[in-house]
PDB file of C-alpha atoms in Angstrom:
ATOM      1  CA  MET A  29      97.815  37.010   3.943  1.00 81.00           C
ATOM      2  CA  PRO A  30      95.901  34.387   5.973  1.00 93.00           C
ATOM      3  CA  LEU A  31      97.654  31.254   7.191  1.00 96.00           C
ATOM      4  CA  ILE A  32      94.838  29.148   5.714  1.00 97.00           C
ATOM      5  CA  GLN A  33      92.707  29.932   2.687  1.00 97.00           C
ATOM      6  CA  LEU A  34      90.151  27.413   1.443  1.00 97.00           C
ATOM      7  CA  ASP A  35      88.360  28.229  -1.797  1.00 96.00           C
ATOM      8  CA  ALA A  36      85.367  26.069  -2.803  1.00 96.00           C
ATOM      9  CA  ILE A  37      86.748  22.873  -1.230  1.00 95.00           C
ATOM     10  CA  THR A  38      84.605  19.774  -1.805  1.00 96.00           C
ATOM     11  CA  LYS A  39      84.741  16.184  -0.540  1.00 95.00           C
ATOM     12  CA  HIS A  40      82.579  13.154  -1.269  1.00 91.00           C
ATOM     13  CA  TYR A  41      82.666   9.432  -0.554  1.00 87.00           C
ATOM     14  CA  SER A  42      81.195   6.638  -2.626  1.00 84.00           C
ATOM     15  CA  VAL A  43      79.469   3.670  -0.978  1.00 82.00           C
ATOM     16  CA  GLY A  44      78.439   1.261  -3.693  1.00 82.00           C
ATOM     17  CA  GLN A  45      76.344   3.248  -6.149  1.00 84.00           C
ATOM     18  CA  THR A  46      75.622   5.983  -3.615  1.00 85.00           C
ATOM     19  CA  ILE A  47      77.657   9.194  -3.449  1.00 85.00           C
ATOM     20  CA  HIS A  48      77.768  11.037  -0.132  1.00 84.00           C
ATOM     21  CA  HIS A  49      78.677  14.729  -0.435  1.00 87.00           C
ATOM     22  CA  VAL A  50      80.344  15.419   2.913  1.00 92.00           C
ATOM     23  CA  LEU A  51      81.611  18.876   2.034  1.00 94.00           C
ATOM     24  CA  PRO A  52      79.835  20.882  -0.644  1.00 93.00           C
ATOM     25  CA  PRO A  53      81.861  23.886  -1.893  1.00 95.00           C
ATOM     26  CA  LEU A  54      83.260  25.408   1.289  1.00 96.00           C
ATOM     27  CA  SER A  55      85.449  28.498   1.660  1.00 97.00           C
ATOM     28  CA  LEU A  56      87.264  29.594   4.798  1.00 96.00           C
ATOM     29  CA  ASN A  57      90.118  31.891   5.836  1.00 97.00           C
ATOM     30  CA  VAL A  58      92.098  31.576   9.081  1.00 97.00           C
ATOM     31  CA  LYS A  59      94.489  34.279  10.205  1.00 96.00           C
ATOM     32  CA  ARG A  60      97.845  33.644  11.839  1.00 96.00           C
ATOM     33  CA  GLY A  61      97.494  33.580  15.613  1.00 96.00           C
ATOM     34  CA  GLU A  62      93.760  32.909  15.486  1.00 97.00           C
ATOM     35  CA  TYR A  63      91.994  30.587  17.936  1.00 97.00           C
ATOM     36  CA  LEU A  64      89.142  28.991  16.031  1.00 97.00           C
ATOM     37  CA  THR A  65      86.653  26.287  16.967  1.00 97.00           C
ATOM     38  CA  ILE A  66      84.743  24.167  14.458  1.00 97.00           C
ATOM     39  CA  ILE A  67      81.562  22.846  16.031  1.00 96.00           C
ATOM     40  CA  GLY A  68      78.808  20.606  14.723  1.00 92.00           C
ATOM     41  CA  ALA A  69      76.856  17.445  15.349  1.00 89.00           C
ATOM     42  CA  SER A  70      78.124  13.998  14.433  1.00 87.00           C
ATOM     43  CA  GLY A  71      78.165  13.696  10.645  1.00 87.00           C
ATOM     44  CA  SER A  72      78.326  17.461  10.084  1.00 92.00           C
ATOM     45  CA  GLY A  73      81.645  17.195   8.247  1.00 92.00           C
ATOM     46  CA  LYS A  74      83.835  18.775  10.905  1.00 93.00           C
ATOM     47  CA  SER A  75      86.289  15.853  11.166  1.00 90.00           C
ATOM     48  CA  THR A  76      86.525  15.611   7.372  1.00 93.00           C
ATOM     49  CA  LEU A  77      87.327  19.301   7.241  1.00 95.00           C
ATOM     50  CA  MET A  78      89.968  18.903   9.927  1.00 94.00           C
ATOM     51  CA  HIS A  79      91.578  16.018   8.036  1.00 93.00           C
ATOM     52  CA  ILE A  80      91.816  18.176   4.930  1.00 95.00           C
ATOM     53  CA  LEU A  81      93.220  21.101   6.926  1.00 95.00           C
ATOM     54  CA  GLY A  82      95.859  18.779   8.400  1.00 94.00           C
ATOM     55  CA  PHE A  83      96.762  17.091   5.074  1.00 92.00           C
ATOM     56  CA  LEU A  84      95.493  13.768   6.402  1.00 91.00           C
ATOM     57  CA  ASP A  85      93.011  13.663   3.516  1.00 91.00           C
ATOM     58  CA  GLN A  86      92.686  15.361   0.141  1.00 91.00           C
ATOM     59  CA  ALA A  87      89.889  17.537  -1.190  1.00 93.00           C
ATOM     60  CA  ASP A  88      88.177  16.432  -4.386  1.00 93.00           C
ATOM     61  CA  SER A  89      88.159  19.937  -5.816  1.00 94.00           C
ATOM     62  CA  GLY A  90      88.860  23.513  -4.840  1.00 95.00           C
ATOM     63  CA  THR A  91      92.039  25.215  -3.664  1.00 94.00           C
ATOM     64  CA  TYR A  92      93.805  25.065  -0.303  1.00 95.00           C
ATOM     65  CA  SER A  93      96.534  27.655   0.258  1.00 95.00           C
ATOM     66  CA  PHE A  94      98.600  27.070   3.384  1.00 94.00           C
ATOM     67  CA  ASN A  95     101.070  29.717   4.518  1.00 91.00           C
ATOM     68  CA  GLY A  96     100.919  31.302   1.069  1.00 90.00           C
ATOM     69  CA  THR A  97     101.511  28.091  -0.891  1.00 88.00           C
ATOM     70  CA  VAL A  98      98.839  26.286  -2.885  1.00 91.00           C
ATOM     71  CA  THR A  99      98.603  22.697  -1.653  1.00 86.00           C
ATOM     72  CA  PRO A 100     100.203  20.219  -4.101  1.00 79.00           C
ATOM     73  CA  TRP A 101      97.579  17.448  -3.720  1.00 78.00           C
ATOM     74  CA  ALA A 102      99.372  15.142  -6.165  1.00 71.00           C
ATOM     75  CA  ASP A 103     102.713  15.193  -4.333  1.00 83.00           C
ATOM     76  CA  ARG A 104     102.341  12.890  -1.327  1.00 84.00           C
ATOM     77  CA  ASP A 105     105.937  13.405  -0.172  1.00 86.00           C
ATOM     78  CA  GLN A 106     105.532  17.162  -0.126  1.00 86.00           C
ATOM     79  CA  LEU A 107     102.241  16.846   1.725  1.00 87.00           C
ATOM     80  CA  ALA A 108     103.946  14.667   4.338  1.00 87.00           C
ATOM     81  CA  THR A 109     106.700  17.263   4.715  1.00 88.00           C
ATOM     82  CA  ILE A 110     104.177  20.054   5.285  1.00 89.00           C
ATOM     83  CA  ARG A 111     102.262  17.881   7.757  1.00 90.00           C
ATOM     84  CA  ASN A 112     105.377  16.890   9.722  1.00 89.00           C
ATOM     85  CA  HIS A 113     106.946  20.350   9.873  1.00 90.00           C
ATOM     86  CA  ALA A 114     104.065  22.813   9.974  1.00 93.00           C
ATOM     87  CA  ILE A 115     101.222  21.114  11.860  1.00 95.00           C
ATOM     88  CA  GLY A 116     100.914  19.731  15.377  1.00 95.00           C
ATOM     89  CA  PHE A 117      98.072  17.305  16.088  1.00 95.00           C
ATOM     90  CA  VAL A 118      96.171  16.689  19.331  1.00 94.00           C
ATOM     91  CA  PHE A 119      93.635  13.848  19.371  1.00 90.00           C
ATOM     92  CA  GLN A 120      90.978  12.688  21.808  1.00 87.00           C
ATOM     93  CA  ALA A 121      92.701   9.315  22.316  1.00 87.00           C
ATOM     94  CA  PHE A 122      96.162  10.857  23.066  1.00 89.00           C
ATOM     95  CA  HIS A 123      98.004   8.255  20.879  1.00 91.00           C
ATOM     96  CA  LEU A 124     100.999   7.998  23.204  1.00 95.00           C
ATOM     97  CA  LEU A 125     103.244   4.963  22.778  1.00 95.00           C
ATOM     98  CA  PRO A 126     103.161   2.904  26.010  1.00 95.00           C
ATOM     99  CA  ARG A 127     106.733   1.611  25.772  1.00 96.00           C
ATOM    100  CA  LEU A 128     108.276   5.048  25.412  1.00 96.00           C
ATOM    101  CA  SER A 129     108.816   7.467  28.269  1.00 97.00           C
ATOM    102  CA  ILE A 130     106.941  10.771  28.278  1.00 97.00           C
ATOM    103  CA  LEU A 131     110.071  12.571  27.114  1.00 98.00           C
ATOM    104  CA  GLU A 132     110.595  10.077  24.287  1.00 97.00           C
ATOM    105  CA  ASN A 133     106.943  10.349  23.218  1.00 97.00           C
ATOM    106  CA  VAL A 134     107.236  14.111  22.913  1.00 97.00           C
ATOM    107  CA  ALA A 135     110.515  13.857  20.992  1.00 97.00           C
ATOM    108  CA  LEU A 136     109.073  11.401  18.463  1.00 95.00           C
ATOM    109  CA  PRO A 137     107.916  13.946  15.822  1.00 94.00           C
ATOM    110  CA  LEU A 138     111.450  15.333  15.682  1.00 95.00           C
ATOM    111  CA  LEU A 139     112.781  11.958  14.530  1.00 92.00           C
ATOM    112  CA  TYR A 140     110.736  12.339  11.338  1.00 87.00           C
ATOM    113  CA  GLN A 141     112.578  15.613  10.770  1.00 89.00           C
ATOM    114  CA  GLY A 142     115.962  13.951  11.182  1.00 91.00           C
ATOM    115  CA  ILE A 143     116.577  15.406  14.651  1.00 94.00           C
ATOM    116  CA  HIS A 144     117.901  12.749  17.041  1.00 93.00           C
ATOM    117  CA  GLY A 145     119.650  12.286  20.383  1.00 94.00           C
ATOM    118  CA  LYS A 146     120.347  15.141  22.765  1.00 95.00           C
ATOM    119  CA  PRO A 147     118.973  17.966  20.551  1.00 95.00           C
ATOM    120  CA  ALA A 148     115.633  16.148  20.230  1.00 96.00           C
ATOM    121  CA  LEU A 149     115.395  15.400  23.951  1.00 96.00           C
ATOM    122  CA  GLU A 150     116.269  18.991  24.866  1.00 96.00           C
ATOM    123  CA  ARG A 151     113.493  20.334  22.639  1.00 96.00           C
ATOM    124  CA  ALA A 152     111.081  17.757  24.067  1.00 97.00           C
ATOM    125  CA  ALA A 153     111.954  18.878  27.596  1.00 97.00           C
ATOM    126  CA  LEU A 154     111.179  22.506  26.672  1.00 96.00           C
ATOM    127  CA  ALA A 155     107.818  21.480  25.219  1.00 96.00           C
ATOM    128  CA  LEU A 156     106.969  19.610  28.413  1.00 96.00           C
ATOM    129  CA  GLU A 157     107.794  22.737  30.392  1.00 95.00           C
ATOM    130  CA  GLN A 158     105.267  24.669  28.308  1.00 92.00           C
ATOM    131  CA  THR A 159     102.509  22.263  29.376  1.00 93.00           C
ATOM    132  CA  LEU A 160     103.733  21.984  32.989  1.00 92.00           C
ATOM    133  CA  MET A 161     104.650  18.314  32.560  1.00 95.00           C
ATOM    134  CA  ALA A 162     108.441  18.481  32.867  1.00 96.00           C
ATOM    135  CA  ALA A 163     108.379  16.721  36.242  1.00 96.00           C
ATOM    136  CA  PHE A 164     106.838  13.630  34.593  1.00 97.00           C
ATOM    137  CA  SER A 165     109.323  13.244  31.732  1.00 97.00           C
ATOM    138  CA  ALA A 166     110.734   9.897  32.953  1.00 97.00           C
ATOM    139  CA  ARG A 167     107.336   8.283  33.510  1.00 97.00           C
ATOM    140  CA  PHE A 168     105.314   6.216  31.038  1.00 97.00           C
ATOM    141  CA  PRO A 169     101.839   7.032  29.677  1.00 96.00           C
ATOM    142  CA  GLN A 170     100.058   4.400  31.775  1.00 96.00           C
ATOM    143  CA  GLN A 171     101.387   6.115  34.917  1.00 97.00           C
ATOM    144  CA  LEU A 172      99.558   9.361  34.114  1.00 96.00           C
ATOM    145  CA  SER A 173      95.950  10.506  34.368  1.00 94.00           C
ATOM    146  CA  GLY A 174      93.947  11.293  31.253  1.00 92.00           C
ATOM    147  CA  GLY A 175      94.473  15.012  31.670  1.00 92.00           C
ATOM    148  CA  GLN A 176      98.200  14.563  32.134  1.00 95.00           C
ATOM    149  CA  GLN A 177      98.388  12.400  29.023  1.00 95.00           C
ATOM    150  CA  GLN A 178      96.592  15.092  27.027  1.00 92.00           C
ATOM    151  CA  ARG A 179      99.084  17.682  28.268  1.00 94.00           C
ATOM    152  CA  VAL A 180     101.847  15.412  27.011  1.00 96.00           C
ATOM    153  CA  ALA A 181     100.045  15.103  23.673  1.00 95.00           C
ATOM    154  CA  ILE A 182      99.906  18.904  23.455  1.00 95.00           C
ATOM    155  CA  ALA A 183     103.630  19.084  24.227  1.00 96.00           C
ATOM    156  CA  ARG A 184     104.245  16.602  21.413  1.00 96.00           C
ATOM    157  CA  ALA A 185     102.224  18.831  19.079  1.00 95.00           C
ATOM    158  CA  LEU A 186     104.327  21.835  20.110  1.00 95.00           C
ATOM    159  CA  VAL A 187     107.775  20.254  19.868  1.00 96.00           C
ATOM    160  CA  THR A 188     108.259  20.994  16.148  1.00 94.00           C
ATOM    161  CA  ASN A 189     107.186  24.639  16.624  1.00 94.00           C
ATOM    162  CA  PRO A 190     104.388  24.229  14.059  1.00 94.00           C
ATOM    163  CA  ALA A 191     102.567  27.032  12.278  1.00 93.00           C
ATOM    164  CA  LEU A 192      99.239  25.416  13.200  1.00 96.00           C
ATOM    165  CA  ILE A 193      97.914  23.228  16.005  1.00 96.00           C
ATOM    166  CA  LEU A 194      94.891  21.067  15.140  1.00 97.00           C
ATOM    167  CA  ALA A 195      92.958  19.477  18.000  1.00 96.00           C
ATOM    168  CA  ASP A 196      90.198  16.925  17.318  1.00 93.00           C
ATOM    169  CA  GLU A 197      87.836  16.565  20.315  1.00 92.00           C
ATOM    170  CA  PRO A 198      90.784  17.117  22.708  1.00 92.00           C
ATOM    171  CA  THR A 199      88.553  17.114  25.806  1.00 91.00           C
ATOM    172  CA  GLY A 200      86.065  14.450  24.682  1.00 87.00           C
ATOM    173  CA  ALA A 201      87.449  11.795  27.038  1.00 84.00           C
ATOM    174  CA  LEU A 202      88.006  14.118  30.021  1.00 89.00           C
ATOM    175  CA  ASP A 203      85.902  15.196  32.991  1.00 89.00           C
ATOM    176  CA  SER A 204      84.881  18.834  33.475  1.00 91.00           C
ATOM    177  CA  LYS A 205      87.749  19.738  35.823  1.00 91.00           C
ATOM    178  CA  THR A 206      90.375  18.245  33.535  1.00 91.00           C
ATOM    179  CA  THR A 207      88.708  19.833  30.509  1.00 92.00           C
ATOM    180  CA  GLU A 208      89.138  23.226  32.147  1.00 92.00           C
ATOM    181  CA  GLU A 209      92.836  22.507  32.706  1.00 91.00           C
ATOM    182  CA  ILE A 210      93.366  21.596  29.043  1.00 92.00           C
ATOM    183  CA  LEU A 211      91.445  24.640  27.837  1.00 94.00           C
ATOM    184  CA  SER A 212      93.669  26.791  30.052  1.00 93.00           C
ATOM    185  CA  VAL A 213      96.673  25.377  28.197  1.00 93.00           C
ATOM    186  CA  PHE A 214      95.049  26.358  24.892  1.00 95.00           C
ATOM    187  CA  ASP A 215      94.369  29.850  26.288  1.00 94.00           C
ATOM    188  CA  THR A 216      98.054  30.205  27.117  1.00 93.00           C
ATOM    189  CA  LEU A 217      99.125  29.009  23.657  1.00 93.00           C
ATOM    190  CA  HIS A 218      96.741  31.473  22.023  1.00 94.00           C
ATOM    191  CA  GLN A 219      98.108  34.310  24.137  1.00 94.00           C
ATOM    192  CA  ALA A 220     101.593  33.295  22.986  1.00 92.00           C
ATOM    193  CA  GLY A 221     100.518  33.758  19.357  1.00 93.00           C
ATOM    194  CA  LYS A 222      99.910  30.158  18.289  1.00 94.00           C
ATOM    195  CA  THR A 223      97.283  29.406  15.645  1.00 97.00           C
ATOM    196  CA  LEU A 224      94.801  26.869  16.988  1.00 97.00           C
ATOM    197  CA  ILE A 225      91.869  25.085  15.365  1.00 97.00           C
ATOM    198  CA  VAL A 226      89.811  22.922  17.712  1.00 97.00           C
ATOM    199  CA  VAL A 227      87.110  20.529  16.494  1.00 95.00           C
ATOM    200  CA  THR A 228      84.433  19.792  19.090  1.00 94.00           C
ATOM    201  CA  HIS A 229      80.769  18.974  19.601  1.00 90.00           C
ATOM    202  CA  ASN A 230      80.782  20.749  22.985  1.00 91.00           C
ATOM    203  CA  PRO A 231      79.444  24.348  22.951  1.00 92.00           C
ATOM    204  CA  GLN A 232      81.197  25.168  26.243  1.00 90.00           C
ATOM    205  CA  VAL A 233      84.561  24.180  24.769  1.00 93.00           C
ATOM    206  CA  ALA A 234      83.811  26.265  21.671  1.00 94.00           C
ATOM    207  CA  LEU A 235      83.085  29.372  23.725  1.00 94.00           C
ATOM    208  CA  ARG A 236      86.690  29.444  24.942  1.00 93.00           C
ATOM    209  CA  SER A 237      87.920  30.238  21.437  1.00 96.00           C
ATOM    210  CA  ALA A 238      87.910  33.672  19.799  1.00 95.00           C
ATOM    211  CA  ARG A 239      85.922  32.495  16.778  1.00 97.00           C
ATOM    212  CA  ILE A 240      83.335  29.753  16.277  1.00 97.00           C
ATOM    213  CA  ILE A 241      82.371  28.148  12.986  1.00 97.00           C
ATOM    214  CA  HIS A 242      79.235  25.990  13.042  1.00 96.00           C
ATOM    215  CA  LEU A 243      78.965  23.252  10.420  1.00 96.00           C
ATOM    216  CA  THR A 244      75.744  21.551   9.341  1.00 95.00           C
ATOM    217  CA  ASP A 245      75.806  19.014   6.490  1.00 93.00           C
ATOM    218  CA  GLY A 246      79.239  20.268   5.496  1.00 93.00           C
ATOM    219  CA  CYS A 247      78.103  23.886   5.191  1.00 95.00           C
ATOM    220  CA  ILE A 248      79.167  26.827   7.348  1.00 96.00           C
ATOM    221  CA  VAL A 249      75.875  28.030   8.816  1.00 96.00           C
ATOM    222  CA  ASP A 250      77.404  30.398  11.367  1.00 96.00           C
ATOM    223  CA  ASP A 251      80.796  32.124  11.618  1.00 96.00           C
ATOM    224  CA  ARG A 252      81.121  34.490  14.542  1.00 96.00           C
ATOM    225  CA  LEU A 253      83.518  36.026  17.023  1.00 95.00           C
ATOM    226  CA  THR A 254      82.940  35.252  20.685  1.00 90.00           C
ATOM    227  CA  SER A 255      83.838  38.726  21.898  1.00 75.00           C
TER     228      SER A 255
END
């Protein structure tokens, strides 16, 4: 059974009297442990698809089965629970809180699960070790480089031990050297069995994954393995 199964998912937005069909019926399966990249130009629908995959947005029609359970679109509390427990997010802008230490930033998702104090900080420290950022745990985001902040963001995504890691343009704000460092972290996570979906417009970033899906106007025009 795949971790993700999309069957004829659609999404549209209305602007005045005009309806924009961002995702026509789209179907997609993702296996557990797969490293997948979604690539496409601006406006191709890749971010909309990622938001639906991460329960940040709802499909208008179709079925989304996650980890064997059909998504209960009408139950916002249940969607939030799935999002907080089963998915780790990595964004281009890092979204680290400047007044919290690195360790506290990484521990933050655990607070939403009711895990506080020493247990949360211990798990955060382990996540920082996975991204080679343990030595910076007492610092604050503004004291780190962009690449270091993204490593912290990845640690934050890992701290809940999610079934899926979703990364939206994770290297978009980084130079080529730092991009390589972040992609090496993703390589390591994939080798450890994590399921990763990366959204990018950069073909070189996409080639690091095991599978590439190319979107154009919300449609999958290419779905191929890289090796």
